[in-house]
Coordinates of C-alpha atoms and ligand atoms in Angstrom, one line a residue:
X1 CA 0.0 0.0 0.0
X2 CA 2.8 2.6 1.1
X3 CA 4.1 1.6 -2.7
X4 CA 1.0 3.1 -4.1
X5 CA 0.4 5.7 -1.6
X6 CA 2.7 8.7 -0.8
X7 CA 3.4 9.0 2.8
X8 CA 1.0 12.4 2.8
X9 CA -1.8 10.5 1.7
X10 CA -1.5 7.3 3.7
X11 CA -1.2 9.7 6.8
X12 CA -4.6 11.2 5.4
X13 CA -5.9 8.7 4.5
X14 CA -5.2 7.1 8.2
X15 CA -6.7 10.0 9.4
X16 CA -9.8 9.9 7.4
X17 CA -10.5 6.3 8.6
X18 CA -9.7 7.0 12.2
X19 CA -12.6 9.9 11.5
X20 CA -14.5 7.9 9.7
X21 CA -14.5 4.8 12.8
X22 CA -15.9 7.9 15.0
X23 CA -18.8 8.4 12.5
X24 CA -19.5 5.2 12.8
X25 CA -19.6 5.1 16.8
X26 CA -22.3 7.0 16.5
X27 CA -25.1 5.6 19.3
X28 CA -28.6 5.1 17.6
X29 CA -27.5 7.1 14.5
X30 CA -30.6 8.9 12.2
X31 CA -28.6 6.9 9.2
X32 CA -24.9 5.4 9.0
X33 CA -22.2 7.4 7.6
X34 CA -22.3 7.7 3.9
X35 CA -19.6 9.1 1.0
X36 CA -19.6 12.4 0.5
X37 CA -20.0 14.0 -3.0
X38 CA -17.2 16.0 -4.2
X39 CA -17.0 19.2 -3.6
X40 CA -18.0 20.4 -7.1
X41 CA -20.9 19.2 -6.2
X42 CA -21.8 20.3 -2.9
X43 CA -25.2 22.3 -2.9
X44 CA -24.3 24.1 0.6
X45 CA -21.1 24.9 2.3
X46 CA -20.4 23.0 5.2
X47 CA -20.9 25.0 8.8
X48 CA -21.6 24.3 12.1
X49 CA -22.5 27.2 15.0
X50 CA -23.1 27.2 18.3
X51 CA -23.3 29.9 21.3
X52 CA -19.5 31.2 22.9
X53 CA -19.5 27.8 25.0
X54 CA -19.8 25.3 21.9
X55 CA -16.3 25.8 20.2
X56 CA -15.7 21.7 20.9
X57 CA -19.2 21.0 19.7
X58 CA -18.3 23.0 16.2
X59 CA -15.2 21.4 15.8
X60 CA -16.8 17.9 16.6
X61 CA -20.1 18.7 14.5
X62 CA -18.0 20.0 11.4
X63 CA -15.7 17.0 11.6
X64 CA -18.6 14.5 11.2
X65 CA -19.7 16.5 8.6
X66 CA -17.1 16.2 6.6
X67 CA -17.2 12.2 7.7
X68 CA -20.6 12.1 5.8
X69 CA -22.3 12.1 9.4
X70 CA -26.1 12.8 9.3
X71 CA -26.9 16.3 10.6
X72 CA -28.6 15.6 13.8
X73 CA -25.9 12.8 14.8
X74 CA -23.2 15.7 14.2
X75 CA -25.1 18.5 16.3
X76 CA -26.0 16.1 18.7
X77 CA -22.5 14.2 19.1
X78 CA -21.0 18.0 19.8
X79 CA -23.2 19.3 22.3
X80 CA -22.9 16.1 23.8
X81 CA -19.2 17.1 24.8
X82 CA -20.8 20.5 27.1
X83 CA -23.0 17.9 28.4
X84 CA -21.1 15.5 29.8
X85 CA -18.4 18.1 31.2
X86 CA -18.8 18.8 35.0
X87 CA -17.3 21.7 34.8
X88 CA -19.6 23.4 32.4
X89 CA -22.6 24.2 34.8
X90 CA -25.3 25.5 32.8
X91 CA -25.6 22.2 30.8
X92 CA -26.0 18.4 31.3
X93 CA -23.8 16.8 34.1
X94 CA -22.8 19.5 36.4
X95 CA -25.4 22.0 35.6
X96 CA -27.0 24.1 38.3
X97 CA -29.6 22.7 40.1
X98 CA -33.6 23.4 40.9
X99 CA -34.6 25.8 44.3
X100 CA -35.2 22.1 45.6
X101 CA -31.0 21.0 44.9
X102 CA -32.6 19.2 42.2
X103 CA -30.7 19.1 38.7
X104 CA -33.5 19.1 35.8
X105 CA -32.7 19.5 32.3
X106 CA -34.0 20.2 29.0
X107 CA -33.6 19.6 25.3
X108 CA -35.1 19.4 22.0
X109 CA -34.0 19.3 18.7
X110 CA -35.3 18.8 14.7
X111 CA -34.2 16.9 12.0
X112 CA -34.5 18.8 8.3
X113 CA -34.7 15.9 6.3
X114 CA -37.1 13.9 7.9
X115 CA -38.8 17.0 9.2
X116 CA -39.6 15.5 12.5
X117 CA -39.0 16.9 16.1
X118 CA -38.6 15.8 19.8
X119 CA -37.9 17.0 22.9
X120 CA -37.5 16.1 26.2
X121 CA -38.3 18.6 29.9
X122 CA -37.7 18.7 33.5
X123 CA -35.4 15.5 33.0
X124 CA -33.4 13.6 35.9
X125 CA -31.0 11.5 36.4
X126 CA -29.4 11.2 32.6
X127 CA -26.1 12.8 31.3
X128 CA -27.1 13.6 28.0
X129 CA -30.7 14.8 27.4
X130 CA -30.0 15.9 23.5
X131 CA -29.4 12.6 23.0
X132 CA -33.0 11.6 25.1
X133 CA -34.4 14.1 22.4
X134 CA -32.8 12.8 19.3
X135 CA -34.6 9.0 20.8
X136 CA -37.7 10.5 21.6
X137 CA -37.4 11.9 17.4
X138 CA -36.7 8.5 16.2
X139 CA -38.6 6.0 18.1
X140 CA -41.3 7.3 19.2
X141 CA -45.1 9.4 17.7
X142 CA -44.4 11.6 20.1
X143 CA -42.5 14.7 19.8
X144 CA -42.0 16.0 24.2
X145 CA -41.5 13.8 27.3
X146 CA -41.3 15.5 30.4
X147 CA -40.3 14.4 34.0
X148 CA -40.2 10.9 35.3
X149 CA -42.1 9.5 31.7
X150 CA -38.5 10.9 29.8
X151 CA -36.3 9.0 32.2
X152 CA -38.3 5.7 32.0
X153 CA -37.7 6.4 28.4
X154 CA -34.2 6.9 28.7
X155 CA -33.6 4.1 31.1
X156 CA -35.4 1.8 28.4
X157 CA -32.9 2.4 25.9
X158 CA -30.4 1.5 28.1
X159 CA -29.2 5.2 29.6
X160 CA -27.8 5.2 33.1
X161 CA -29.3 6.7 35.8
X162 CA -26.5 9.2 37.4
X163 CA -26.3 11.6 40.2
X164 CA -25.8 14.6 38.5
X165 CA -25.3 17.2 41.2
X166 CA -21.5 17.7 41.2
X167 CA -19.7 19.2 44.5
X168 CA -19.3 22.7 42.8
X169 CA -22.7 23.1 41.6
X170 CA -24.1 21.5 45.5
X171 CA -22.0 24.4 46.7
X172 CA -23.6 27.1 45.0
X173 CA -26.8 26.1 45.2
X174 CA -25.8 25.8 48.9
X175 CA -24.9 29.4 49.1
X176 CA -28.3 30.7 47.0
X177 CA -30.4 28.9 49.2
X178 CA -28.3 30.5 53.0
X179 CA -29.0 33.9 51.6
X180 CA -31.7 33.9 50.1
X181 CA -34.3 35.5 52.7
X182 CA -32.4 37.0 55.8
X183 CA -35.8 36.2 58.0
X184 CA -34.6 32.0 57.6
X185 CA -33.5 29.7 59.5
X186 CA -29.9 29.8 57.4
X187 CA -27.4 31.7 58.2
X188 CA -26.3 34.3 55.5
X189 CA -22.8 33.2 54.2
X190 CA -20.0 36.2 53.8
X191 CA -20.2 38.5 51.3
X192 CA -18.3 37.9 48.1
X193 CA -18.9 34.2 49.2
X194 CA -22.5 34.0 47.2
X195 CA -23.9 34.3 44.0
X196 CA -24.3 37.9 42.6
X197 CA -26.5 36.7 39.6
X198 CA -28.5 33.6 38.6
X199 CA -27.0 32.0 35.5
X200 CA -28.9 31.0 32.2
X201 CA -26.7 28.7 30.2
X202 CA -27.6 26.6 27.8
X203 CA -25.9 25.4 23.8
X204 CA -27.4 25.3 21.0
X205 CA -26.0 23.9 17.7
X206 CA -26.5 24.1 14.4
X207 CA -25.6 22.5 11.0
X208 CA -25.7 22.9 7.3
X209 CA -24.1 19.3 5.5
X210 CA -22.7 19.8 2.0
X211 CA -25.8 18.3 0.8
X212 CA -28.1 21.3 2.3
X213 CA -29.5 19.2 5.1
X214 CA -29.8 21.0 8.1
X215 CA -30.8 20.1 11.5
X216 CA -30.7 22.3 15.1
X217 CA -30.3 20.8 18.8
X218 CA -30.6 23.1 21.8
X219 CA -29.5 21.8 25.9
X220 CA -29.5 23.2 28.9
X221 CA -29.7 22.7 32.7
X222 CA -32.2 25.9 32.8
X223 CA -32.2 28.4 34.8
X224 CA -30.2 28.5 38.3
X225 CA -32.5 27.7 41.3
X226 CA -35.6 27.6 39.0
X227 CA -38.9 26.8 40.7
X228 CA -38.8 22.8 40.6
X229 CA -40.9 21.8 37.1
X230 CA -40.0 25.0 35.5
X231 CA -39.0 24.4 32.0
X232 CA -37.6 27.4 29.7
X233 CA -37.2 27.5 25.9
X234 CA -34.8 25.0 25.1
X235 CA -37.1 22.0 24.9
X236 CA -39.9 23.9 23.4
X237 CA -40.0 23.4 19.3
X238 CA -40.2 27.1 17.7
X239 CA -38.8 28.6 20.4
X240 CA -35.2 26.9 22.0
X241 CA -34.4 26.2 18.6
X242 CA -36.4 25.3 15.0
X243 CA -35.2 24.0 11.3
X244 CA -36.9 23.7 7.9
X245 CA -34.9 21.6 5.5
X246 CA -35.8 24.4 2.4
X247 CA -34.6 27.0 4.4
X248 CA -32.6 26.8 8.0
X249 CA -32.0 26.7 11.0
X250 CA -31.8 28.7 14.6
X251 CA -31.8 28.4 17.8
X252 CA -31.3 30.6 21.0
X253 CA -29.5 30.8 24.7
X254 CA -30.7 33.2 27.5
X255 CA -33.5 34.2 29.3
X256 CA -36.2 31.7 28.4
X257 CA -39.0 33.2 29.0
X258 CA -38.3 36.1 26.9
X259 CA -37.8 33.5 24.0
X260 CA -40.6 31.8 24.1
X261 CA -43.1 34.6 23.9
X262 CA -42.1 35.4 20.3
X263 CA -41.1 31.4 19.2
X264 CA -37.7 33.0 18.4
X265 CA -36.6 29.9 16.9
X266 CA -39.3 29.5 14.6
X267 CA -39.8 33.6 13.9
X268 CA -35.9 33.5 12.8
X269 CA -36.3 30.6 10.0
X270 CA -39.7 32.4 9.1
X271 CA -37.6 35.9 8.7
X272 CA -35.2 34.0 7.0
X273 CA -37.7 32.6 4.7
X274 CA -38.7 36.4 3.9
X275 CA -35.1 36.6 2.5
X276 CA -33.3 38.0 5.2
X277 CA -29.6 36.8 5.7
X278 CA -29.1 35.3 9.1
X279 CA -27.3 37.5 11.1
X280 CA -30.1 39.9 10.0
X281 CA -32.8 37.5 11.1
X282 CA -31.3 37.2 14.5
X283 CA -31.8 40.8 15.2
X284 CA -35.6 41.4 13.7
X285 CA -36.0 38.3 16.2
X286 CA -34.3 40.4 19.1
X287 CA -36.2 43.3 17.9
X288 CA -39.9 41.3 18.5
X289 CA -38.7 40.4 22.4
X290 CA -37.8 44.0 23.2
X291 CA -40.9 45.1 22.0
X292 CA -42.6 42.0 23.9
X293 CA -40.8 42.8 27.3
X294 CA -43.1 44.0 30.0
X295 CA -41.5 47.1 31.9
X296 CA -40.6 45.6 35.0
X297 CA -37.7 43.9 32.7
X298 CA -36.9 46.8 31.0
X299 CA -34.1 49.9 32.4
X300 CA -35.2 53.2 32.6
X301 CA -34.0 53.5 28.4
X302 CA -36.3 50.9 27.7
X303 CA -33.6 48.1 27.4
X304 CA -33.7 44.6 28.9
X305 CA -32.2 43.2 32.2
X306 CA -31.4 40.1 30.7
X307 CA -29.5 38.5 28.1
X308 CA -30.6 36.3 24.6
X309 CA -29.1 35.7 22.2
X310 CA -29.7 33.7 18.7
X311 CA -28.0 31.8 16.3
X312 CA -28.7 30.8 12.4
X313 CA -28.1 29.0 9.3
X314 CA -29.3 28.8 6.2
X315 CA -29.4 26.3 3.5
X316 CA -26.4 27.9 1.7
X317 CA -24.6 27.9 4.4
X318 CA -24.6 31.1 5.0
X319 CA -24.8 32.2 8.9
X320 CA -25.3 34.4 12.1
X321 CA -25.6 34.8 15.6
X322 CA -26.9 38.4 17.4
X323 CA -27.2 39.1 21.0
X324 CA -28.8 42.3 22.8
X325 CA -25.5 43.3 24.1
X326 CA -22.2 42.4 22.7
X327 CA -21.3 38.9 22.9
X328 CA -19.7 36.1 21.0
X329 CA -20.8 32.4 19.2
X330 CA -18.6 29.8 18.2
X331 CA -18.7 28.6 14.3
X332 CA -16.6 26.2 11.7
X333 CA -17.0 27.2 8.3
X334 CA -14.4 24.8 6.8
X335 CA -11.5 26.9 7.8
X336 CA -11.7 26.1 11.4
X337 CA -13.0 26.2 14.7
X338 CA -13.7 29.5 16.1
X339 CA -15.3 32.4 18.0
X340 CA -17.0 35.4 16.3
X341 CA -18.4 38.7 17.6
X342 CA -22.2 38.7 17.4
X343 CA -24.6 41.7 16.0
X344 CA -26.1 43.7 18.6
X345 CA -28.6 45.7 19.6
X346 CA -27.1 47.6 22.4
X347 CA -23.4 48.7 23.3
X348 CA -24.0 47.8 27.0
X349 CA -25.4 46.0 29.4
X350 CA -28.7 47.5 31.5
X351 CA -28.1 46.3 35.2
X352 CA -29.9 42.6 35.8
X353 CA -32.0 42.7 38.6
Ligands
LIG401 N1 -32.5 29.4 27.7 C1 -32.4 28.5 28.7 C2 -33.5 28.6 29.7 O1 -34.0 29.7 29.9 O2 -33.8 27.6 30.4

């Protein structure tokens, strides 16, 4: 073989195999790994985004992309990675847990070529609740599970049920719930020992394959210290994220609530439709919330105490991400992995309350 092959292209082509054996580890995969077409004949160029905390899930989504990957495995397989990190604690394993200590998390994503959905809310016990999602999709008539139903679920494929609550995020819920009314029974702990704010993380990934299939997955543990049962946006289809195989994809990270008063997910692929590029539709989507915001969220200049931002794609491969105050996404467009400013509406923050 190393007779036929120069040593550059037997290292490639070692490399491409080694890939390719990941694309194929894919658990409960939409479809296997197939040949990609040659470039000359690619209808869309190739790109993955994802909010500032997905620059691993890019890399990993592009990289089965360019394995011949399905859409949805390669979203799915790189949020996956924020999921299953402890030490990312607004997402999967580690994330911040319910007023109650409890760790609940959402998810839902959409497949463009099959046009189908699923979702899963208010989940326990499980790692990975994209993945739950991408099940719930493929197996089931169904498109949302919530609560102790999704885990049984879960369990029956053969997930493992896991403690979730890691010593770091214990800790701060710890120090929430000690001074969180001074008239308790818990004693306040020291200043610049608590929490000043009450995080909203989440990912959400998207991708364009060089055949113009697209697909959108969005994961998060929810809000921090949420009212137990609470879901946000990201499990809700049209709002934490939305595709349409003829024309895109989006999805969103922030304050849930705001979201899912104007479906932002859904109202980006519909401005998108209208012909607007996607960093554009981002913005008329941020545009709608503001306008949607009732005044006790609002400063005194009529801007918002919270943060949201969204994310897009199109079928061309074209894409965005805007934010109401400056902030960053991660994207690969075929060059590599990296992290982009996003359009804004406002140069700075209003003070959260
Ligand atoms: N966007 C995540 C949440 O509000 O739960």
């Amino acid at each position: 073989m190393l007779d036929l092959l120069s040593r550059r292209e037997f290292l490639t082509s070692a490399a491409v195999g080694a890939a390719a054996a990941s694309a194929r580890h894919i658990p409960y995969p939409m479809r296997p790994p197939r040949a990609l077409p040659p470039p000359s004949r690619w209808a869309a160029k190739p790109v993955a985004v994802a909010s500032a905390n997905g620059l691993r899930a890019v890399q990993k989504a592009f990289d089965l992309l360019m394995q011949g990957a399905d859409t949805l495995d390669a979203v799915i397989e790189g949020v996956k990675i924020q999921e299953l990190d402890p030490n990312d604690d607004s997402v999967g394993y580690g994330g911040l847990p319910n007023a109650d200590g409890v760790v609940q998390l959402d998810a839902s994503c959409m497949h463009g070529p099959t046009k189908r959905a699923g979702a899963v809310g208010a989940l326990e016990g499980i790692k990975t609740p994209s993945e739950v999602a991408k099940l719930v999709l493929k197996y089931t008539n169904h498109i949302f599970l919530v609560g102790e139903g999704a885990k049984r679920f879960a369990l029956q494929y053969g997930f493992k049920e896991e403690d979730l609550l890691t010593e770091h995020a214990r800790e701060v819920w710890l120090h929430w719930r000690a001074n969180l009314n001074p008239n308790d029974d818990y004693l306040d702990v020291p200043e610049g020992e608590h929490m000043t704010a009450r995080p909203t993380g989440t990912i959400n990934c998207d991708a364009v394959t060089p055949q113009g299939d697209l697909s959108s997955v969005t994961t998060t543990s929810g809000l921090a210290f949420k009212i137990p049962g609470r879901v946000g946006d990201s499990p809700l289809i049209g709002a934490g994220q939305y595709t349409d195989n003829d024309i895109g994809a989006a999805g969103s990270t922030g304050r849930g609530e705001s979201n899912i008063k104007v479906c932002g997910g859904f109202l980006t692929v519909e401005h998108m439709r209208r012909g607007m590029k996607p960093t554009d539709a981002c913005l008329e989507t941020l545009k709608r919330v503001v306008k949607a915001t009732e005044t006790r969220l609002l400063d005194e200049r009529g801007r918002p105490r919270f943060s949201l931002q969204f994310y897009a794609v199109n079928k061309r491969g074209e894409f965005g991400a805007a934010s109401l105050y400056p902030g960053r996404f991660a994207a690969h467009d075929g060059t590599e992995a990296k992290l982009m400013d996003t359009a804004y509406l406002y140069e700075r923050p209003a003070a959260s309350r």
